[in-house]
PDB file of C-alpha atoms in Angstrom:
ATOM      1  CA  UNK A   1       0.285 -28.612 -31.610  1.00 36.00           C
ATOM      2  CA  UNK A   2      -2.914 -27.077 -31.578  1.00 39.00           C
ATOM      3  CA  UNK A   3      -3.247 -24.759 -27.768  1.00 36.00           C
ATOM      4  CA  UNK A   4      -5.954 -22.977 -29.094  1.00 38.00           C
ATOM      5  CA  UNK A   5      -8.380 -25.750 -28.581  1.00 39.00           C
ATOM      6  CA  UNK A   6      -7.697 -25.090 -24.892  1.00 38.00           C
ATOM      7  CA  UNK A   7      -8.498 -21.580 -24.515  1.00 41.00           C
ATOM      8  CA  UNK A   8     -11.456 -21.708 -23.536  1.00 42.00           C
ATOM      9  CA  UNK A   9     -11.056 -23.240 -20.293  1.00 42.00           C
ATOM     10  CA  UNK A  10      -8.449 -21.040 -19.241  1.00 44.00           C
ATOM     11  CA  UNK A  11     -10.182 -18.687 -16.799  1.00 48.00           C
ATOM     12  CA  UNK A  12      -9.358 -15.269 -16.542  1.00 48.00           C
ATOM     13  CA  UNK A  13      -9.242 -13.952 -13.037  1.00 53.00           C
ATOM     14  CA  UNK A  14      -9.413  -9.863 -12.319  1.00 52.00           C
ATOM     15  CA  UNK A  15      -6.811  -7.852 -12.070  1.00 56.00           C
ATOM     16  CA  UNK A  16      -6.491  -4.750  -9.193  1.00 47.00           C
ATOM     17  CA  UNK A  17      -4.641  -1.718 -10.076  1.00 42.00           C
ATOM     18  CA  UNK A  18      -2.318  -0.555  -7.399  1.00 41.00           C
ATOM     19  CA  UNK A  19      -3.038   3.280  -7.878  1.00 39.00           C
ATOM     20  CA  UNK A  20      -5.966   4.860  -9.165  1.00 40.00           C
ATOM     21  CA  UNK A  21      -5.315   6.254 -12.591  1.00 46.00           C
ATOM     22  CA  UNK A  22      -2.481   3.663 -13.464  1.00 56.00           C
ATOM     23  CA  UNK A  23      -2.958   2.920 -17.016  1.00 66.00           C
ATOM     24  CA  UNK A  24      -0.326   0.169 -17.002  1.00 75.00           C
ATOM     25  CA  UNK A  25      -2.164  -2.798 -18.724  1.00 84.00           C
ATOM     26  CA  UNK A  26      -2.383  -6.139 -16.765  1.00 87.00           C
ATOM     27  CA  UNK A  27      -2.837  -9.287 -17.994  1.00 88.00           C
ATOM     28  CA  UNK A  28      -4.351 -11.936 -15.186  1.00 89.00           C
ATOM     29  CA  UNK A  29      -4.920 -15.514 -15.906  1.00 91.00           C
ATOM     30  CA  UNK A  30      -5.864 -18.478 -13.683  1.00 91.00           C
ATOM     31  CA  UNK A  31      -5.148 -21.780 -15.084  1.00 94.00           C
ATOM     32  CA  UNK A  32      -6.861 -24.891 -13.580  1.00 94.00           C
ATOM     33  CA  UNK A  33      -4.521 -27.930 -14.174  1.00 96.00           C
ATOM     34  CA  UNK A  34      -4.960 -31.622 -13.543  1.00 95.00           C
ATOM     35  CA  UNK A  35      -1.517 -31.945 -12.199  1.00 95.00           C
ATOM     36  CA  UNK A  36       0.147 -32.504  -9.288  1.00 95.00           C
ATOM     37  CA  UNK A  37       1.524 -28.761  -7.697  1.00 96.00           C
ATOM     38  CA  UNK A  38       5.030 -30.331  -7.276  1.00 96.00           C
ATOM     39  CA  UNK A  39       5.447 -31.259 -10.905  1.00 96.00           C
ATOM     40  CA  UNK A  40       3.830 -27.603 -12.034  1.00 97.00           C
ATOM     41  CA  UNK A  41       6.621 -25.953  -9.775  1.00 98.00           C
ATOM     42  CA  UNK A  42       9.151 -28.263 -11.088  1.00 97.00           C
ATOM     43  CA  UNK A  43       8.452 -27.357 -14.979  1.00 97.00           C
ATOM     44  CA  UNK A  44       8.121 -23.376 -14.434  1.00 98.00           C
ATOM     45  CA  UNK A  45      11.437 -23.323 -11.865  1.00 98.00           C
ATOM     46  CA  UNK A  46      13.489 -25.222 -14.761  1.00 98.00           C
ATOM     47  CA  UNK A  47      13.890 -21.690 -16.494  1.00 97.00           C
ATOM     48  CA  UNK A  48      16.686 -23.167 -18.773  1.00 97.00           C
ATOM     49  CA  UNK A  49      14.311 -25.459 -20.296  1.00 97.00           C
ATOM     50  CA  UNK A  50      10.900 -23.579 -20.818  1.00 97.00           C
ATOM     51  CA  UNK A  51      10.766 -24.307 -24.115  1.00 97.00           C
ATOM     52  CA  UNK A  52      10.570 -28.465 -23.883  1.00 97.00           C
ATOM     53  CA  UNK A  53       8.989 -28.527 -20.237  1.00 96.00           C
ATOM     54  CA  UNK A  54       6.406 -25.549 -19.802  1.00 96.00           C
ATOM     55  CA  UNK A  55       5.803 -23.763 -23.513  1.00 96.00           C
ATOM     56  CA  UNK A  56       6.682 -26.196 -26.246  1.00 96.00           C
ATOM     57  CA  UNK A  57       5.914 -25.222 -29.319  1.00 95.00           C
ATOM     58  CA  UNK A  58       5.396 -21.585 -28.407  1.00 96.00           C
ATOM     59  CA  UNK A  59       9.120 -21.117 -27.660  1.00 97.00           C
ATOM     60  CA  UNK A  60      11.714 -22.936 -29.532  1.00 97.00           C
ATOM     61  CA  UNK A  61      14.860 -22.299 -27.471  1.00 98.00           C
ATOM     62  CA  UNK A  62      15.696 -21.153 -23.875  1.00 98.00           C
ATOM     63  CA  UNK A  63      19.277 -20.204 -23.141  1.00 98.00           C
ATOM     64  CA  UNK A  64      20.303 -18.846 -19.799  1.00 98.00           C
ATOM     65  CA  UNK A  65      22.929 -16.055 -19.496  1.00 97.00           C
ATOM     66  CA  UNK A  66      23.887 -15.050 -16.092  1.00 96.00           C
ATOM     67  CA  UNK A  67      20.954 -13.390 -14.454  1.00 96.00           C
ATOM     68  CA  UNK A  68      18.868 -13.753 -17.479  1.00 97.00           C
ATOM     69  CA  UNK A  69      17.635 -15.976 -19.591  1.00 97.00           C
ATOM     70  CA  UNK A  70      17.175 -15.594 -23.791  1.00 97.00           C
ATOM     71  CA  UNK A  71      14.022 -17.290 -25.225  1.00 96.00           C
ATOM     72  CA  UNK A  72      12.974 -17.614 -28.694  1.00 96.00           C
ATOM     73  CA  UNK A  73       9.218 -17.768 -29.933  1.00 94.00           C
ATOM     74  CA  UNK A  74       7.980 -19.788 -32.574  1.00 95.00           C
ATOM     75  CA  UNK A  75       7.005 -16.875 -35.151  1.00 93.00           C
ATOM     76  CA  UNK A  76      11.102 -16.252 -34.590  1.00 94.00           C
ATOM     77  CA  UNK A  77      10.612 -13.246 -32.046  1.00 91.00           C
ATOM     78  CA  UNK A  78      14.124 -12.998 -29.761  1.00 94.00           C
ATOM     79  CA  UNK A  79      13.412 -11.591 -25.971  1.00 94.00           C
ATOM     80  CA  UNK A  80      15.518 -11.056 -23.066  1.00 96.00           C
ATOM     81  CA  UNK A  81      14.345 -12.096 -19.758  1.00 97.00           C
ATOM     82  CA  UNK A  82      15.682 -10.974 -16.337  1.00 97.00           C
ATOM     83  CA  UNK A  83      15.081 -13.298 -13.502  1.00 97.00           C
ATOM     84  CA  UNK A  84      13.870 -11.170 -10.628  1.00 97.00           C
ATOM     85  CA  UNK A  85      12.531 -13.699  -8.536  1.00 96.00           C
ATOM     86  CA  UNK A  86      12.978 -17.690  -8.211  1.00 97.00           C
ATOM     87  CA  UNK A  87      11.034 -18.505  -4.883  1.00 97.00           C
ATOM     88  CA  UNK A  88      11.300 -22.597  -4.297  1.00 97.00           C
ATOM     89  CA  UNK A  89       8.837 -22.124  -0.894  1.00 96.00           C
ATOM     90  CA  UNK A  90       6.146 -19.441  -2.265  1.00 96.00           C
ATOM     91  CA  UNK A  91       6.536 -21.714  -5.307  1.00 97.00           C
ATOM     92  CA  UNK A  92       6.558 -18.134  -7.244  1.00 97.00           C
ATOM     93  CA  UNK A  93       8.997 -17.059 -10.308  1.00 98.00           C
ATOM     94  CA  UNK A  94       9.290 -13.450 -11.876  1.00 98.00           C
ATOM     95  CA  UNK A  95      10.636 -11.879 -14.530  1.00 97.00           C
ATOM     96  CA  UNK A  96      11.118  -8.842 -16.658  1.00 97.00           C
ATOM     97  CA  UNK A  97      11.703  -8.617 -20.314  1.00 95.00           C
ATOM     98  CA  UNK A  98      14.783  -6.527 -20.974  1.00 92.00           C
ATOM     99  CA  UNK A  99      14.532  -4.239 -24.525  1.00 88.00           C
ATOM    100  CA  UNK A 100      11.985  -4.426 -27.036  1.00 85.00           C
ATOM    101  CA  UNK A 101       8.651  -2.306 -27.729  1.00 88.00           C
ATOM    102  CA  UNK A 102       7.591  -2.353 -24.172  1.00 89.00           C
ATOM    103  CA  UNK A 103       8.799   0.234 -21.462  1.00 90.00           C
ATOM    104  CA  UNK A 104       7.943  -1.860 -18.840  1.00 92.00           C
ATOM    105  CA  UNK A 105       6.859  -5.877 -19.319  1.00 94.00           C
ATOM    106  CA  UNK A 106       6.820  -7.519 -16.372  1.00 95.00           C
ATOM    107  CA  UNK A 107       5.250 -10.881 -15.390  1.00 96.00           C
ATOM    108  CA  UNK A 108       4.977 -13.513 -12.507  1.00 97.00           C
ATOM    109  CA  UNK A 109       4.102 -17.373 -12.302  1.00 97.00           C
ATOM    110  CA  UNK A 110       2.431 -18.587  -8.817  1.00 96.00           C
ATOM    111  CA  UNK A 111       1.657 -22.315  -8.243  1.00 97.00           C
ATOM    112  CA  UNK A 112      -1.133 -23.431  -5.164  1.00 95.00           C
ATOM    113  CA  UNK A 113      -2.336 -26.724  -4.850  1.00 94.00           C
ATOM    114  CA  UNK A 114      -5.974 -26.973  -5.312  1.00 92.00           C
ATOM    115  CA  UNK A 115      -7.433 -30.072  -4.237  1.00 86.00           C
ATOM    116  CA  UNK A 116      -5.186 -33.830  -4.535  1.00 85.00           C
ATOM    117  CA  UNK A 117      -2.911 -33.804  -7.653  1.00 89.00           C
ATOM    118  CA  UNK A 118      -4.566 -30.509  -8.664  1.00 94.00           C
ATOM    119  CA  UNK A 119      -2.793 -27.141  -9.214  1.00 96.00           C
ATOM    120  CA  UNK A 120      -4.137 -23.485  -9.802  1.00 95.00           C
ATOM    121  CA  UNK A 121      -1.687 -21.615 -11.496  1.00 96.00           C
ATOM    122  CA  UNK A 122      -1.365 -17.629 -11.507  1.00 95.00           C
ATOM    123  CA  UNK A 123      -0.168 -15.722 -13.929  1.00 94.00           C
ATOM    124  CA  UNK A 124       0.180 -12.159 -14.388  1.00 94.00           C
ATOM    125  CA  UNK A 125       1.514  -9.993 -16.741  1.00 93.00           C
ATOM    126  CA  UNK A 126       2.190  -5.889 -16.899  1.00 92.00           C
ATOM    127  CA  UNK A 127       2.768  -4.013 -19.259  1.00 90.00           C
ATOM    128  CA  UNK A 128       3.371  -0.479 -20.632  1.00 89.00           C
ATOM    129  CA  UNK A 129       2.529   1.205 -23.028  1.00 86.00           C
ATOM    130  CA  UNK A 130      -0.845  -0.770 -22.553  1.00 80.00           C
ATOM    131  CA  UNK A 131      -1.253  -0.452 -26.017  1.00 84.00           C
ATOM    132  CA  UNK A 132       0.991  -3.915 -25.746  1.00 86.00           C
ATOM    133  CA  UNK A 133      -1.627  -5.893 -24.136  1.00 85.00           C
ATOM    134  CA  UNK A 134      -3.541  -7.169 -26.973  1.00 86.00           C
ATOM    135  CA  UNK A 135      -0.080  -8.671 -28.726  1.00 88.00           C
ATOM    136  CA  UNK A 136       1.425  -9.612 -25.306  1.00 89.00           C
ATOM    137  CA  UNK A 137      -2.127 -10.861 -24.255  1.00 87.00           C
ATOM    138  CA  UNK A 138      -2.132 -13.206 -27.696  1.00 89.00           C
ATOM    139  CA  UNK A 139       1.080 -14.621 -26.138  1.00 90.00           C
ATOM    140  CA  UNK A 140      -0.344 -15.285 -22.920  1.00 91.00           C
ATOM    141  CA  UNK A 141      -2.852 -16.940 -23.901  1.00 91.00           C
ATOM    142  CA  UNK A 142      -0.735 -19.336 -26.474  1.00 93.00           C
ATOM    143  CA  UNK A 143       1.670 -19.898 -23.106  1.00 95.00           C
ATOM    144  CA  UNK A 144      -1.534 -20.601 -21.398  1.00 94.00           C
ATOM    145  CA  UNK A 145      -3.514 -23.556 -23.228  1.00 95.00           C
ATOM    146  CA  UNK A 146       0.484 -24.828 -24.273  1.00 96.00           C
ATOM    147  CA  UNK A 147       1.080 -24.956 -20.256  1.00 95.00           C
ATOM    148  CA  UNK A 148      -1.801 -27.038 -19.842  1.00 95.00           C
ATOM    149  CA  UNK A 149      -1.477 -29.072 -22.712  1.00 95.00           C
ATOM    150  CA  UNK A 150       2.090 -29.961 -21.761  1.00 96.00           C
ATOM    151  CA  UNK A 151       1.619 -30.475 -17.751  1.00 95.00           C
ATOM    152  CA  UNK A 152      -1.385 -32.427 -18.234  1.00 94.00           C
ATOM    153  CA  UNK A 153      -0.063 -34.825 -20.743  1.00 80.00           C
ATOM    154  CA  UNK A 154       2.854 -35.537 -18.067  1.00 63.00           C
ATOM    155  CA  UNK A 155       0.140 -36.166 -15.202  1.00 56.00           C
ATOM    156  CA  UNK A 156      -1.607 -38.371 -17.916  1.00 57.00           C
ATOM    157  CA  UNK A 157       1.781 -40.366 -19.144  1.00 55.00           C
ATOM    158  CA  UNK A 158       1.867 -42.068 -15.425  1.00 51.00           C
TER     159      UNK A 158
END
């Protein structure tokens, strides 16, 4: 699959630092997607199956293991993901990555309808040492053009 011929309509949005000074890096992307909000929520809040709903071809496997979940990347890259938050009615999920390079990596999915059958989805992504951002920002935007790839094709397929 090719995601990369997507990336360019993938809009970044800005990111606002809680504290001046932080130098946590944040990662903030708005992704405008002709699907319906009820199917985008459906895909991201099936955590045990990111890998053939929401990222395929990114990620290649998605286990879940008590209040995580294990998911494996293409390139062969293992991570650990806590679920922190699954929120059906704010239509939000969160989680942290457990282990690894990163001393903090945390990141959270928001879906809002915008407009009939369309969604805008949030995503945002922090991370420390912000030295991480350009790798974990690669990532993003992989998950990014493979998210719309693979909920549009499903709005399409009806």
């Amino acid at each position: 699959m090719d995601f990369r011929r997507h990336a360019g309509r993938l809009k970044p949005i800005q990111c606002t630092a809680i504290r001046p000074g932080d130098t946590m890096a944040s990662i903030c992307r708005e992704i405008l997607l002709d699907a319906d909000p009820a199917d985008v929520w459906a895909a991201i809040s099936d955590i045990g199956a990111t890998h053939e709903r929401l990222v395929p071809g990114v990620l290649v496997d998605t286990k879940l293991d008590g209040d995580a979940r294990i998911v494996t990347f293409a390139n062969g890259l293992v991570v650990r993901e806590r679920i922190v938050t699954l929120d059906h009615d704010a239509r939000r999920f969160v989680y942290a990555s457990v282990g690894g390079r990163a001393s903090h990596h945390n990141a959270s999915f928001q879906v809002f309808a915008d407009g009939e059958h369309r969604t805008r989805l949030v995503w945002i992504t922090d991370v420390l040492p912000d030295e991480l951002a350009g790798p974990i920002g690669q990532n993003v935007e992989l998950g990014a053009a493979a998210m719309k790839q693979a909920l549009e094709r499903k709005t399409s397929a009806r």
